[in-house]
């Protein structure tokens, strides 16, 4: 019998292996994705890499099954977690996690030890627990996690992969993934995004060279091959190692297809052995032993003998729980060689076996696997029931996109299955509504809108107004995600919900309507909606047992959402605590929106946000707290309360770190932080924050906003080229999207100032006036006032300016300061400049203060008050010295020179002190170094300094390089010797 030859030697790939090892040794790199076509040797390369790791390094592997994208959520990660459980033990794992951990859904042993996962466990908590376990285990010994065949990963698995890549903080945790670019599907978009991540390397093994094919043949045959043979096999295999192996025994044969080549080695298998191989091919790779044995018609001894033979011939490889094909192309060749009737029979055997095993050990037999084989076998009733159960399982672990797929399978089979409703205990409309809800939570926009459209045409809104309202609410959210606008749906939902019956759904609709109207500039209507939402939420909080048939705020695993049924009939009274928590979350958001709606009354707005904070904390809902902080910081920055904004932002960033929401919550908070630092004149801090943040994965809007802060600072410091570059980079990121309007106005303000600084005030005025004539400025009046002042400084277009500013609302101290500056620029009177100077001084904004003082000095000179002018210009120099705003300082000196004013200070200037040696470390790196010296991990450093964990890792790597240290311990020792651990001041 001829076995498929296997090359034991590792041939070629020296460059790829070196690149993988280099990435592993680089502290800032935590992920490598190896992409290449089937048979190129991705798994062999990764396996060789694993053998060359140190003895202390643990390697854990998980593989996506070939039906992965159509099967079970998170399959490779479940395998990794189960391997860790076996390695560490349940007690060690439980010690790393809270009571009732989300991971208990994957690990029954953990559920028995720490309690079953809470019903309302969210997806981020599950992801955070997985990251915690991996990082903590890697701190005891280096850990490499290998994820094979990611092109077959389900959507939720890819979301988890993206989360891990974005949040890995510790250098001893390393991810390696393999995938086929041509078959990657949803993975392509993720890989494209990861290319920008400095912690990720992409590796693409090239085909073997002619020489390397010769070395592989020599290893396979145990002797050198003839040059002609090497040439023929090289040409026919195209340098693909698996094809070289297949061609090795008979290089003269010319089968039409590769499958014939691979199947040629299987023709001599005994019938029983071949039957097991065919069954394994139908099961997919990998396959667990239990379903394979249950589906086989062989006796145990015969099955064992057949499996031994398949393993000996290098067709199957044993795993911890079963077997996998040595290469998936072998599986494909076997499966593709089956007749349709034969495939159907094998899938039927597997589905029946899985159905029995599922009753015995449900945790070991996911419904998705059963659904896959039942559909392939044409057993639609069983497939429908299994898909419905799989949808519930997907919802339980927050796999919303996977849930959509299974629910769609239910709908596709509905008309072909007798009594489908009784099989799943739900009507078809219930399933459609469940699709809408899952799409809403999973961001599946087009499918969700289509399902909502279908449901709304089917239901009778007159007899079931609550369901109609819920569907409109979901469709509003989906349309908002597609930039389509959902206000019409929210109004329709509200019309179905009577005001005398304050349900949670009504409160949610009112809150979202308030938010929509705030951002469209309808503040009065927004305030009314927010107050009504507060009233509903407070009523529900005081009467948690009130009859509330809304399921809109139910958690992902709530049973009523799976069927779209009313909460009153499907949600037990033991949920009172959860209902109260949802009511608190609603109240917190409603108060936050009320704060935004009353922004023109700062004291009232701040009072509303204080209540929002207090309620969000009491709800123990980090997502809601982050929402409150985000909008509060935006309000504080626009109101000029920059120090308070920074305090709120840091609170939000700390909460984001603690709950593993940094990647999703941080971008806007970092933007507001940079804006506050820029306004306060803490420009070095702002530039460092911008530099750190722009290395992270940011949305285009957040990137543009940070670039605009950078442009303002660079322009004020005299680097017009850098300012222009940042503004030009920001412009395409903003586009003409309506929701980016406030930043588009900011961009035009920067462009106006750049043109003015370049000596072209007319062009500057034209740029600004084009925007100032728009009809939506009242909705963005904070940004419009800054633009108006920039135009006023050009001393051009006074008529346009006056007509616009007369209509602009003034709702904050910052608006007032800009209005005072505009008025003073127009009048030129010293008294008006005194008012403007006082406004900026009260706000603590030194650059705007310095510019106003410069204008004030000029006005005082024109009025003949040289002493007042001298005092103003001296103040300008003091401020600009701190800011390093060279152009403004130069303007002050030129004005003084023209007037013959001596700006030298009388008395002795304080002696300047030379700065201690910092070894080339920046202030931020010194902060990081001090924390490194305390033994803090990257994640602890990140939380303390309000930066991302990846950024903390980058800082640590730079510190080690600058101190020529090989470890954190050595860096700390060097720092102590050189006195680098003492903070300034």
PDB file of N, CA and C in Angstrom, residues 484-516:
ATOM      1  N   UNK A 484     -28.707  56.996   7.336  1.00  0.00           N
ATOM      2  CA  UNK A 484     -29.958  57.286   6.666  1.00  0.00           C
ATOM      3  C   UNK A 484     -30.895  58.151   7.476  1.00  0.00           C
ATOM      4  N   UNK A 485     -30.671  58.227   8.783  1.00  0.00           N
ATOM      5  CA  UNK A 485     -31.529  59.039   9.633  1.00  0.00           C
ATOM      6  C   UNK A 485     -32.743  58.268  10.084  1.00  0.00           C
ATOM      7  N   UNK A 486     -32.960  58.187  11.385  1.00  0.00           N
ATOM      8  CA  UNK A 486     -34.059  57.386  11.910  1.00  0.00           C
ATOM      9  C   UNK A 486     -35.116  58.167  12.639  1.00  0.00           C
ATOM     10  N   UNK A 487     -35.118  59.492  12.518  1.00  0.00           N
ATOM     11  CA  UNK A 487     -36.062  60.296  13.293  1.00  0.00           C
ATOM     12  C   UNK A 487     -37.507  59.967  12.925  1.00  0.00           C
ATOM     13  N   UNK A 488     -37.786  59.708  11.649  1.00  0.00           N
ATOM     14  CA  UNK A 488     -39.142  59.373  11.238  1.00  0.00           C
ATOM     15  C   UNK A 488     -39.637  58.105  11.896  1.00  0.00           C
ATOM     16  N   UNK A 489     -38.772  57.099  11.981  1.00  0.00           N
ATOM     17  CA  UNK A 489     -39.156  55.854  12.641  1.00  0.00           C
ATOM     18  C   UNK A 489     -39.387  56.067  14.132  1.00  0.00           C
ATOM     19  N   UNK A 490     -38.574  56.903  14.758  1.00  0.00           N
ATOM     20  CA  UNK A 490     -38.752  57.170  16.179  1.00  0.00           C
ATOM     21  C   UNK A 490     -40.096  57.853  16.438  1.00  0.00           C
ATOM     22  N   UNK A 491     -40.463  58.782  15.582  1.00  0.00           N
ATOM     23  CA  UNK A 491     -41.755  59.452  15.731  1.00  0.00           C
ATOM     24  C   UNK A 491     -42.898  58.472  15.522  1.00  0.00           C
ATOM     25  N   UNK A 492     -42.727  57.560  14.543  1.00  0.00           N
ATOM     26  CA  UNK A 492     -43.755  56.544  14.316  1.00  0.00           C
ATOM     27  C   UNK A 492     -43.874  55.619  15.522  1.00  0.00           C
ATOM     28  N   UNK A 493     -42.722  55.231  16.104  1.00  0.00           N
ATOM     29  CA  UNK A 493     -42.747  54.371  17.287  1.00  0.00           C
ATOM     30  C   UNK A 493     -43.458  55.063  18.437  1.00  0.00           C
ATOM     31  N   UNK A 494     -43.168  56.347  18.615  1.00  0.00           N
ATOM     32  CA  UNK A 494     -43.761  57.090  19.717  1.00  0.00           C
ATOM     33  C   UNK A 494     -45.283  57.174  19.568  1.00  0.00           C
ATOM     34  N   UNK A 495     -45.739  57.277  18.337  1.00  0.00           N
ATOM     35  CA  UNK A 495     -47.176  57.385  18.095  1.00  0.00           C
ATOM     36  C   UNK A 495     -47.918  56.118  18.517  1.00  0.00           C
ATOM     37  N   UNK A 496     -47.231  54.965  18.509  1.00  0.00           N
ATOM     38  CA  UNK A 496     -47.858  53.703  18.903  1.00  0.00           C
ATOM     39  C   UNK A 496     -47.826  53.468  20.411  1.00  0.00           C
ATOM     40  N   UNK A 497     -47.095  54.304  21.151  1.00  0.00           N
ATOM     41  CA  UNK A 497     -46.897  54.074  22.579  1.00  0.00           C
ATOM     42  C   UNK A 497     -47.643  55.139  23.377  1.00  0.00           C
ATOM     43  N   UNK A 498     -48.716  54.791  24.035  1.00  0.00           N
ATOM     44  CA  UNK A 498     -49.514  55.795  24.766  1.00  0.00           C
ATOM     45  C   UNK A 498     -48.729  56.396  25.920  1.00  0.00           C
ATOM     46  N   UNK A 499     -48.911  57.701  26.096  1.00  0.00           N
ATOM     47  CA  UNK A 499     -48.174  58.406  27.145  1.00  0.00           C
ATOM     48  C   UNK A 499     -48.630  58.008  28.539  1.00  0.00           C
ATOM     49  N   UNK A 500     -49.834  57.456  28.666  1.00  0.00           N
ATOM     50  CA  UNK A 500     -50.313  57.071  29.994  1.00  0.00           C
ATOM     51  C   UNK A 500     -49.823  55.695  30.408  1.00  0.00           C
ATOM     52  N   UNK A 501     -48.974  55.082  29.570  1.00  0.00           N
ATOM     53  CA  UNK A 501     -48.426  53.762  29.902  1.00  0.00           C
ATOM     54  C   UNK A 501     -46.915  53.820  29.739  1.00  0.00           C
ATOM     55  N   UNK A 502     -46.196  54.244  30.782  1.00  0.00           N
ATOM     56  CA  UNK A 502     -44.749  54.526  30.660  1.00  0.00           C
ATOM     57  C   UNK A 502     -43.900  53.259  30.639  1.00  0.00           C
ATOM     58  N   UNK A 503     -43.755  52.664  29.457  1.00  0.00           N
ATOM     59  CA  UNK A 503     -42.935  51.464  29.323  1.00  0.00           C
ATOM     60  C   UNK A 503     -41.480  51.822  29.062  1.00  0.00           C
ATOM     61  N   UNK A 504     -40.635  50.845  29.258  1.00  0.00           N
ATOM     62  CA  UNK A 504     -39.211  51.034  28.980  1.00  0.00           C
ATOM     63  C   UNK A 504     -38.991  51.377  27.509  1.00  0.00           C
ATOM     64  N   UNK A 505     -39.755  50.755  26.635  1.00  0.00           N
ATOM     65  CA  UNK A 505     -39.632  51.043  25.215  1.00  0.00           C
ATOM     66  C   UNK A 505     -39.956  52.505  24.920  1.00  0.00           C
ATOM     67  N   UNK A 506     -41.021  53.022  25.517  1.00  0.00           N
ATOM     68  CA  UNK A 506     -41.361  54.434  25.298  1.00  0.00           C
ATOM     69  C   UNK A 506     -40.223  55.332  25.773  1.00  0.00           C
ATOM     70  N   UNK A 507     -39.651  55.009  26.926  1.00  0.00           N
ATOM     71  CA  UNK A 507     -38.536  55.799  27.426  1.00  0.00           C
ATOM     72  C   UNK A 507     -37.341  55.764  26.486  1.00  0.00           C
ATOM     73  N   UNK A 508     -37.048  54.580  25.932  1.00  0.00           N
ATOM     74  CA  UNK A 508     -35.925  54.468  25.006  1.00  0.00           C
ATOM     75  C   UNK A 508     -36.173  55.277  23.733  1.00  0.00           C
ATOM     76  N   UNK A 509     -37.387  55.207  23.221  1.00  0.00           N
ATOM     77  CA  UNK A 509     -37.714  55.968  22.013  1.00  0.00           C
ATOM     78  C   UNK A 509     -37.563  57.467  22.270  1.00  0.00           C
ATOM     79  N   UNK A 510     -38.063  57.923  23.399  1.00  0.00           N
ATOM     80  CA  UNK A 510     -37.959  59.344  23.736  1.00  0.00           C
ATOM     81  C   UNK A 510     -36.497  59.768  23.880  1.00  0.00           C
ATOM     82  N   UNK A 511     -35.687  58.924  24.521  1.00  0.00           N
ATOM     83  CA  UNK A 511     -34.276  59.265  24.708  1.00  0.00           C
ATOM     84  C   UNK A 511     -33.555  59.369  23.365  1.00  0.00           C
ATOM     85  N   UNK A 512     -33.788  58.400  22.483  1.00  0.00           N
ATOM     86  CA  UNK A 512     -33.125  58.445  21.176  1.00  0.00           C
ATOM     87  C   UNK A 512     -33.633  59.611  20.336  1.00  0.00           C
ATOM     88  N   UNK A 513     -34.910  59.939  20.477  1.00  0.00           N
ATOM     89  CA  UNK A 513     -35.460  61.090  19.766  1.00  0.00           C
ATOM     90  C   UNK A 513     -34.822  62.382  20.272  1.00  0.00           C
ATOM     91  N   UNK A 514     -34.614  62.456  21.590  1.00  0.00           N
ATOM     92  CA  UNK A 514     -33.936  63.627  22.160  1.00  0.00           C
ATOM     93  C   UNK A 514     -32.528  63.751  21.595  1.00  0.00           C
ATOM     94  N   UNK A 515     -31.812  62.636  21.526  1.00  0.00           N
ATOM     95  CA  UNK A 515     -30.450  62.668  20.990  1.00  0.00           C
ATOM     96  C   UNK A 515     -30.450  63.138  19.535  1.00  0.00           C
ATOM     97  N   UNK A 516     -31.373  62.588  18.743  1.00  0.00           N
ATOM     98  CA  UNK A 516     -31.436  62.971  17.325  1.00  0.00           C
ATOM     99  C   UNK A 516     -31.705  64.466  17.173  1.00  0.00           C
TER     100      UNK A 516
END
